[in-house]
Amino acid sequence: MATSVKDPYTAVQVTDRVYWVGAIDWGVRDFHGYATQRGSTYNAYLVLADKIALVDTVKAPFVGELLARIGSVVDPGRIDYVISNHAEMDHSGGLPEVLAAARPEKVFASTLGVKALSEHFSLPSEVTAVKDGESLSLGGATLHFVEARMLHWPDSMMTYLAEDRVLLSNDAFGMHLASSRRFADEIEAATLEREAARYYANILLPLSPLVGKLLEKVGKLGIAIEVVAPSHGPIWRKDSGRVVDWYAGWAAGKANRKAVVAYDSMWQSTAAMARAIGDGLAAAGVETRVMPLRESHRSDVATELLQAGALLVGSPTLNNGVFPTVADALSYLKGLKPRNLVGAAFGSYGWSGEAVGQIEEALREMKVEPASEGLRVKYVPDRESLSECSALGRRVAEHIHA
Ligand code: FEO
């Protein structure tokens, strides 16, 4: 007897009209230098009304999974509209294949999205630009478009479905977290906050002033948002205000009595200095993370720095410069534009000792306010030098703006 073959992947219903049809990437471990130890998801959403719309696609290798999930709800050929909220290829990579399979009546993107898509792909369909505030009727439901320019690309946009009170927020309010669970209320609260903070620190931190403005703009729209459905990680169907409140707090960039001591060491001298500095900070009541950079990924340092008030960086001098791991961390952190930090540099050296001065210069470029002169120790720190390190920690603690 013949058996019917079912689509191997299943969509997950989010609201009356919205289905999750994305893909889970259990294996991705790097996103532009950000270590995604827990993988990610590429969320795409099908909206069913008189017309059927697909909002976003997935990274190209996962397009078969996307089409199969769509197929578990409707034949992909029935899709009328495709909305591209963002041209980055983790969301648009599957677009050419989706358009070829679905042949939708229309494809929509923001004005800058139209341009960005044309600079990525040779698409079989023309893409229509939608302006900020414009709406698209699906018959029985309406999609509203909200530009989120530079959050985090020029083309970024969010789509709001008023009837179901769902904000399809694309990269905003997301996290890189592969899970068999689709909803935030099914995942441990501490995991959610840690992964959302990690995502904010490594992607959105340099855009914090714009995050604040976007939250203000969405607040002024007066729209009711019950469900926040981002393009990465779990969907917030209950208590979605929690993630919005986290964003508001991180965007404000308030310093806390927390310090990050990031360093590398050749013969454990700079390591001994780092530990003594950490001890001085802790003795002054500062929550302290001492992070050896060969064991701590740059994105872990960025995450710890998100709510810190001090950054201290240490390096031995190697070939008249800073250690490679320290240079890597400084370059990465500079791009993230952390705010409201005080700091200092330290390190052991043998004869030339340029590293501390170079770190001070890098901290200046990052607008980290110097809380103390840099501290250099020749070869191996003795008891007195370690006392100076501890005193440096206590001095920095006095300057934290919290
Ligand atoms: Fe900006 Fe998830 O891509």
XYZ file of C-alpha atoms and ligand atoms in Angstrom:
405
model
C 0.000 0.000 0.000
C 1.356 3.404 -0.953
C 2.133 5.749 1.947
C 2.053 9.507 1.620
C 5.368 11.251 2.261
C 5.043 14.018 4.824
C 7.256 17.084 4.899
C 10.181 16.148 7.133
C 10.144 19.418 9.075
C 7.232 20.906 10.947
C 6.137 24.515 11.374
C 5.293 25.777 14.860
C 2.179 27.888 15.339
C 2.895 31.146 17.168
C -0.485 32.940 17.027
C -3.748 32.475 15.103
C -2.164 33.699 11.873
C 1.602 33.314 12.390
C 3.744 30.182 12.035
C 7.471 29.783 12.695
C 9.019 28.165 9.619
C 12.722 28.825 10.233
C 15.711 26.579 10.763
C 17.881 25.533 13.701
C 21.641 25.733 13.207
C 23.004 23.495 15.955
C 26.576 23.713 14.670
C 27.411 27.375 14.033
C 30.173 28.444 16.411
C 31.288 31.774 14.966
C 29.342 34.830 13.877
C 31.734 37.518 12.634
C 34.233 36.771 15.405
C 31.547 36.338 18.071
C 31.699 32.817 19.535
C 28.227 31.300 19.304
C 28.870 28.346 21.605
C 25.197 27.401 21.665
C 24.472 27.610 17.939
C 21.637 29.730 16.558
C 18.348 29.729 14.727
C 17.285 31.605 11.599
C 13.641 32.424 12.180
C 11.267 33.004 9.299
C 7.525 33.486 9.729
C 4.536 32.616 7.615
C 1.516 34.895 8.019
C -1.793 33.406 6.930
C -4.680 35.713 5.979
C -6.599 36.016 2.698
C -3.143 36.555 1.248
C -0.183 34.546 2.518
C 3.067 36.304 3.384
C 6.487 34.931 4.253
C 8.580 37.259 6.415
C 12.315 36.619 5.939
C 14.060 33.446 4.836
C 17.076 31.593 6.267
C 20.798 31.105 5.640
C 21.212 29.454 2.214
C 22.187 25.906 3.361
C 18.924 25.703 5.351
C 16.491 26.696 2.614
C 15.297 23.093 2.127
C 14.322 23.004 5.791
C 12.465 26.325 5.428
C 10.521 25.130 2.385
C 9.654 21.858 4.120
C 8.351 23.694 7.198
C 6.274 25.983 4.973
C 5.034 22.870 3.173
C 3.789 21.433 6.468
C 1.288 24.339 6.550
C 0.670 25.376 2.921
C 2.111 24.629 -0.469
C 4.960 27.172 -0.925
C 3.407 28.003 -4.313
C 0.517 29.635 -2.419
C 2.736 32.362 -0.920
C 1.587 35.723 -2.291
C 4.110 38.072 -0.702
C 7.650 37.761 0.607
C 8.922 40.420 3.006
C 12.667 40.805 3.471
C 13.233 42.629 6.755
C 17.013 42.508 6.369
C 19.433 41.726 3.541
C 22.149 40.073 5.641
C 22.579 36.572 4.317
C 21.577 34.702 7.457
C 18.053 35.945 6.577
C 18.211 36.497 2.823
C 20.499 33.654 1.696
C 17.490 31.451 0.976
C 15.616 34.199 -0.892
C 16.587 33.291 -4.492
C 15.518 29.665 -3.992
C 12.318 30.655 -2.175
C 11.358 33.036 -4.985
C 12.062 30.355 -7.565
C 9.912 27.831 -5.674
C 7.076 30.100 -4.540
C 6.875 32.617 -7.414
C 5.138 35.177 -5.177
C 3.104 38.010 -6.580
C 5.356 40.590 -4.869
C 8.528 40.919 -2.813
C 8.946 43.804 -0.376
C 11.907 45.349 1.465
C 12.804 48.737 2.906
C 14.116 51.331 0.449
C 17.679 50.544 1.410
C 16.802 46.843 1.519
C 15.862 46.928 -2.170
C 19.301 48.336 -2.941
C 21.132 45.927 -0.625
C 19.322 42.893 -2.059
C 20.216 43.985 -5.600
C 23.842 44.204 -4.478
C 23.737 40.655 -3.104
C 21.678 38.671 -5.607
C 20.313 38.520 -9.095
C 16.708 37.846 -8.073
C 14.042 36.479 -10.418
C 11.476 39.025 -9.135
C 11.521 42.779 -8.763
C 11.613 43.982 -5.135
C 9.196 46.754 -4.133
C 10.302 49.341 -1.596
C 8.098 50.011 1.430
C 8.552 53.175 3.434
C 8.700 53.560 7.197
C 5.103 53.474 8.480
C 3.665 51.972 5.289
C 1.148 49.092 5.519
C 0.325 46.087 3.399
C -3.144 44.570 3.549
C -3.323 40.792 3.467
C -7.127 40.867 3.572
C -8.286 40.263 7.120
C -4.870 41.251 8.480
C -2.409 44.054 7.874
C 1.354 44.203 8.016
C 2.925 47.499 9.121
C 6.560 48.277 8.379
C 8.852 50.017 10.867
C 12.327 50.989 9.688
C 15.134 50.206 12.108
C 17.866 51.882 10.099
C 21.387 50.912 11.220
C 20.022 48.374 13.702
C 22.157 46.904 12.688
C 22.412 47.440 8.910
C 21.169 50.432 6.907
C 18.318 48.342 5.460
C 17.055 46.798 8.723
C 13.285 46.825 9.166
C 10.689 45.270 11.463
C 7.200 44.078 10.519
C 4.197 44.385 12.830
C 1.004 42.362 12.517
C -1.601 44.430 14.346
C -4.376 41.810 14.472
C -2.184 39.316 16.365
C -0.107 41.996 18.155
C 3.091 40.421 16.871
C 6.308 42.331 16.214
C 8.549 40.431 13.787
C 11.621 42.259 14.985
C 14.334 40.648 12.854
C 17.779 40.898 14.548
C 16.490 43.093 17.400
C 15.601 41.236 20.614
C 17.254 38.060 19.336
C 19.932 35.762 20.677
C 22.134 33.035 19.270
C 20.667 29.996 20.956
C 19.869 26.722 19.200
C 17.145 24.886 21.055
C 14.363 22.403 20.437
C 12.157 24.912 22.242
C 10.697 27.774 20.237
C 9.363 29.969 23.022
C 11.221 31.965 25.669
C 8.799 30.858 28.392
C 10.025 27.270 27.850
C 13.665 28.189 28.500
C 15.413 28.845 31.821
C 15.362 32.590 32.659
C 19.109 32.787 33.426
C 19.968 31.288 30.012
C 17.745 33.817 28.261
C 19.279 36.812 30.011
C 22.847 35.573 29.534
C 22.420 34.826 25.817
C 20.458 38.027 25.124
C 23.190 40.041 26.885
C 25.893 38.224 24.930
C 24.110 39.048 21.666
C 23.591 42.691 22.619
C 27.203 43.102 23.787
C 28.687 41.601 20.631
C 26.345 43.019 17.986
C 24.324 45.967 19.183
C 26.529 47.663 21.772
C 28.106 50.174 19.325
C 24.575 51.129 18.226
C 23.217 51.756 21.723
C 22.202 55.405 21.051
C 20.092 54.185 18.103
C 18.572 51.371 20.192
C 17.381 54.004 22.680
C 15.853 56.070 19.845
C 14.149 53.026 18.293
C 12.576 52.034 21.607
C 11.303 55.615 21.927
C 9.954 55.560 18.360
C 8.124 52.238 18.871
C 6.727 53.551 22.179
C 5.329 56.625 20.370
C 3.620 54.471 17.726
C 1.256 53.390 20.487
C 1.035 49.860 19.143
C 0.179 46.958 21.407
C 2.887 44.312 21.301
C 2.127 40.986 22.898
C 4.524 38.767 20.993
C 8.077 39.651 20.007
C 9.265 37.266 17.322
C 12.915 37.913 16.443
C 15.002 36.306 13.722
C 17.358 34.498 16.105
C 16.542 32.450 19.173
C 13.290 32.030 21.068
C 9.992 33.837 20.509
C 8.616 35.956 23.356
C 4.905 35.089 23.494
C 4.535 35.926 27.217
C 6.147 38.716 29.156
C 7.790 40.165 26.021
C 8.361 43.424 27.919
C 11.212 41.679 29.719
C 13.519 41.616 26.711
C 12.521 45.187 25.800
C 13.397 46.321 29.339
C 16.780 44.558 29.119
C 17.494 46.415 25.892
C 16.512 49.743 27.443
C 18.898 49.090 30.359
C 21.805 48.005 28.154
C 21.244 50.914 25.764
C 21.423 53.345 28.689
C 24.929 51.968 29.349
C 24.902 52.586 33.079
C 28.182 51.592 34.767
C 28.125 49.133 37.646
C 30.658 48.352 40.351
C 32.088 45.631 38.203
C 35.540 45.353 36.612
C 37.067 43.229 33.878
C 40.794 42.475 34.086
C 41.833 41.046 30.707
C 45.424 39.945 30.152
C 47.853 37.481 28.669
C 51.184 36.373 30.065
C 54.421 34.738 28.863
C 55.980 33.490 32.122
C 53.102 34.146 34.554
C 54.412 37.549 35.686
C 51.607 39.569 34.064
C 49.216 36.839 35.275
C 50.401 37.368 38.867
C 49.897 41.122 38.427
C 46.359 40.541 37.085
C 45.435 38.402 40.080
C 46.799 40.963 42.562
C 44.939 43.787 40.753
C 41.773 41.667 40.851
C 42.296 41.176 44.568
C 42.585 44.933 45.127
C 39.392 45.569 43.152
C 37.515 42.858 45.049
C 38.774 44.206 48.380
C 37.241 47.557 47.395
C 33.867 45.859 46.868
C 34.014 45.582 43.074
C 32.653 42.463 41.376
C 35.684 41.396 39.358
C 36.293 39.092 36.394
C 39.972 38.227 35.827
C 40.114 36.904 32.255
C 43.233 35.244 30.794
C 42.857 35.925 27.077
C 44.176 32.584 25.841
C 41.358 30.911 27.764
C 38.671 33.624 27.425
C 37.155 34.342 24.026
C 36.996 38.011 22.997
C 33.204 37.778 22.904
C 33.146 36.568 26.532
C 35.194 39.647 27.476
C 32.730 41.879 25.582
C 29.810 40.212 27.379
C 31.335 40.729 30.819
C 32.119 44.330 29.903
C 28.470 45.090 28.999
C 27.540 46.046 32.543
C 31.012 46.827 33.924
C 32.422 50.168 35.015
C 36.132 49.387 34.622
C 38.436 47.714 32.122
C 42.042 46.883 33.011
C 44.244 45.358 30.340
C 47.597 43.679 30.860
C 50.270 42.395 28.513
C 53.929 41.492 28.555
C 56.035 43.183 25.880
C 56.687 40.869 22.956
C 58.833 42.109 20.060
C 58.297 45.734 21.170
C 54.521 45.358 21.220
C 51.534 43.829 22.961
C 50.864 40.093 22.995
C 48.795 38.933 19.953
C 45.784 37.861 22.049
C 45.745 41.276 23.758
C 45.929 43.093 20.401
C 43.023 40.958 19.163
C 40.861 41.755 22.199
C 41.656 45.487 22.059
C 40.821 45.682 18.361
C 37.517 43.836 18.869
C 36.478 45.839 21.944
C 37.336 49.154 20.283
C 34.834 48.372 17.518
C 32.108 47.734 20.093
C 32.494 51.248 21.565
C 31.901 50.391 25.234
C 30.859 53.399 27.303
C 31.307 54.832 30.808
C 34.467 52.885 31.561
C 37.477 53.829 33.639
C 40.610 51.776 33.285
C 44.337 51.200 33.426
C 47.108 49.206 31.749
C 49.685 46.930 33.278
C 52.293 44.349 32.346
C 55.682 42.842 33.018
C 58.626 43.386 30.693
C 62.278 42.447 30.247
C 64.060 45.391 28.607
C 62.045 47.657 26.289
C 58.522 47.480 27.841
C 56.397 49.239 25.195
C 53.237 47.168 25.738
C 51.781 49.172 28.634
C 52.062 52.472 26.722
C 50.465 50.887 23.662
C 47.564 49.574 25.749
C 47.088 53.036 27.277
C 46.902 54.488 23.780
C 44.318 51.873 22.758
C 42.254 52.578 25.895
C 42.380 56.318 25.102
C 41.089 55.603 21.592
C 38.257 53.601 23.194
C 37.487 56.643 25.384
C 38.220 54.669 28.543
C 38.949 57.253 31.231
C 42.378 56.593 32.779
C 42.001 55.934 36.503
C 45.723 55.517 37.099
C 49.132 55.599 35.433
C 49.973 52.275 33.823
C 51.954 49.854 35.966
C 55.056 48.089 34.649
C 57.090 45.458 36.487
C 60.511 44.236 35.324
C 60.657 40.482 34.779
C 59.027 38.955 37.875
C 56.853 40.847 40.387
C 58.050 40.638 43.998
C 55.917 41.128 47.089
C 56.238 44.925 46.871
C 55.245 45.007 43.190
C 52.233 42.830 43.903
C 51.209 45.272 46.655
C 51.407 48.058 44.038
C 49.148 45.958 41.798
C 46.624 45.530 44.575
C 46.791 49.297 45.240
C 46.174 49.912 41.517
C 43.033 47.789 41.765
C 41.798 49.796 44.752
C 42.604 53.103 42.983
C 40.615 52.109 39.907
C 37.729 51.039 42.165
C 37.530 54.593 43.556
C 37.039 56.031 40.048
C 34.240 53.757 38.789
C 31.207 55.902 37.883
C 28.671 53.863 39.829
Fe 22.075 41.067 10.651
Fe 20.899 38.087 11.769
O 21.632 39.293 10.557
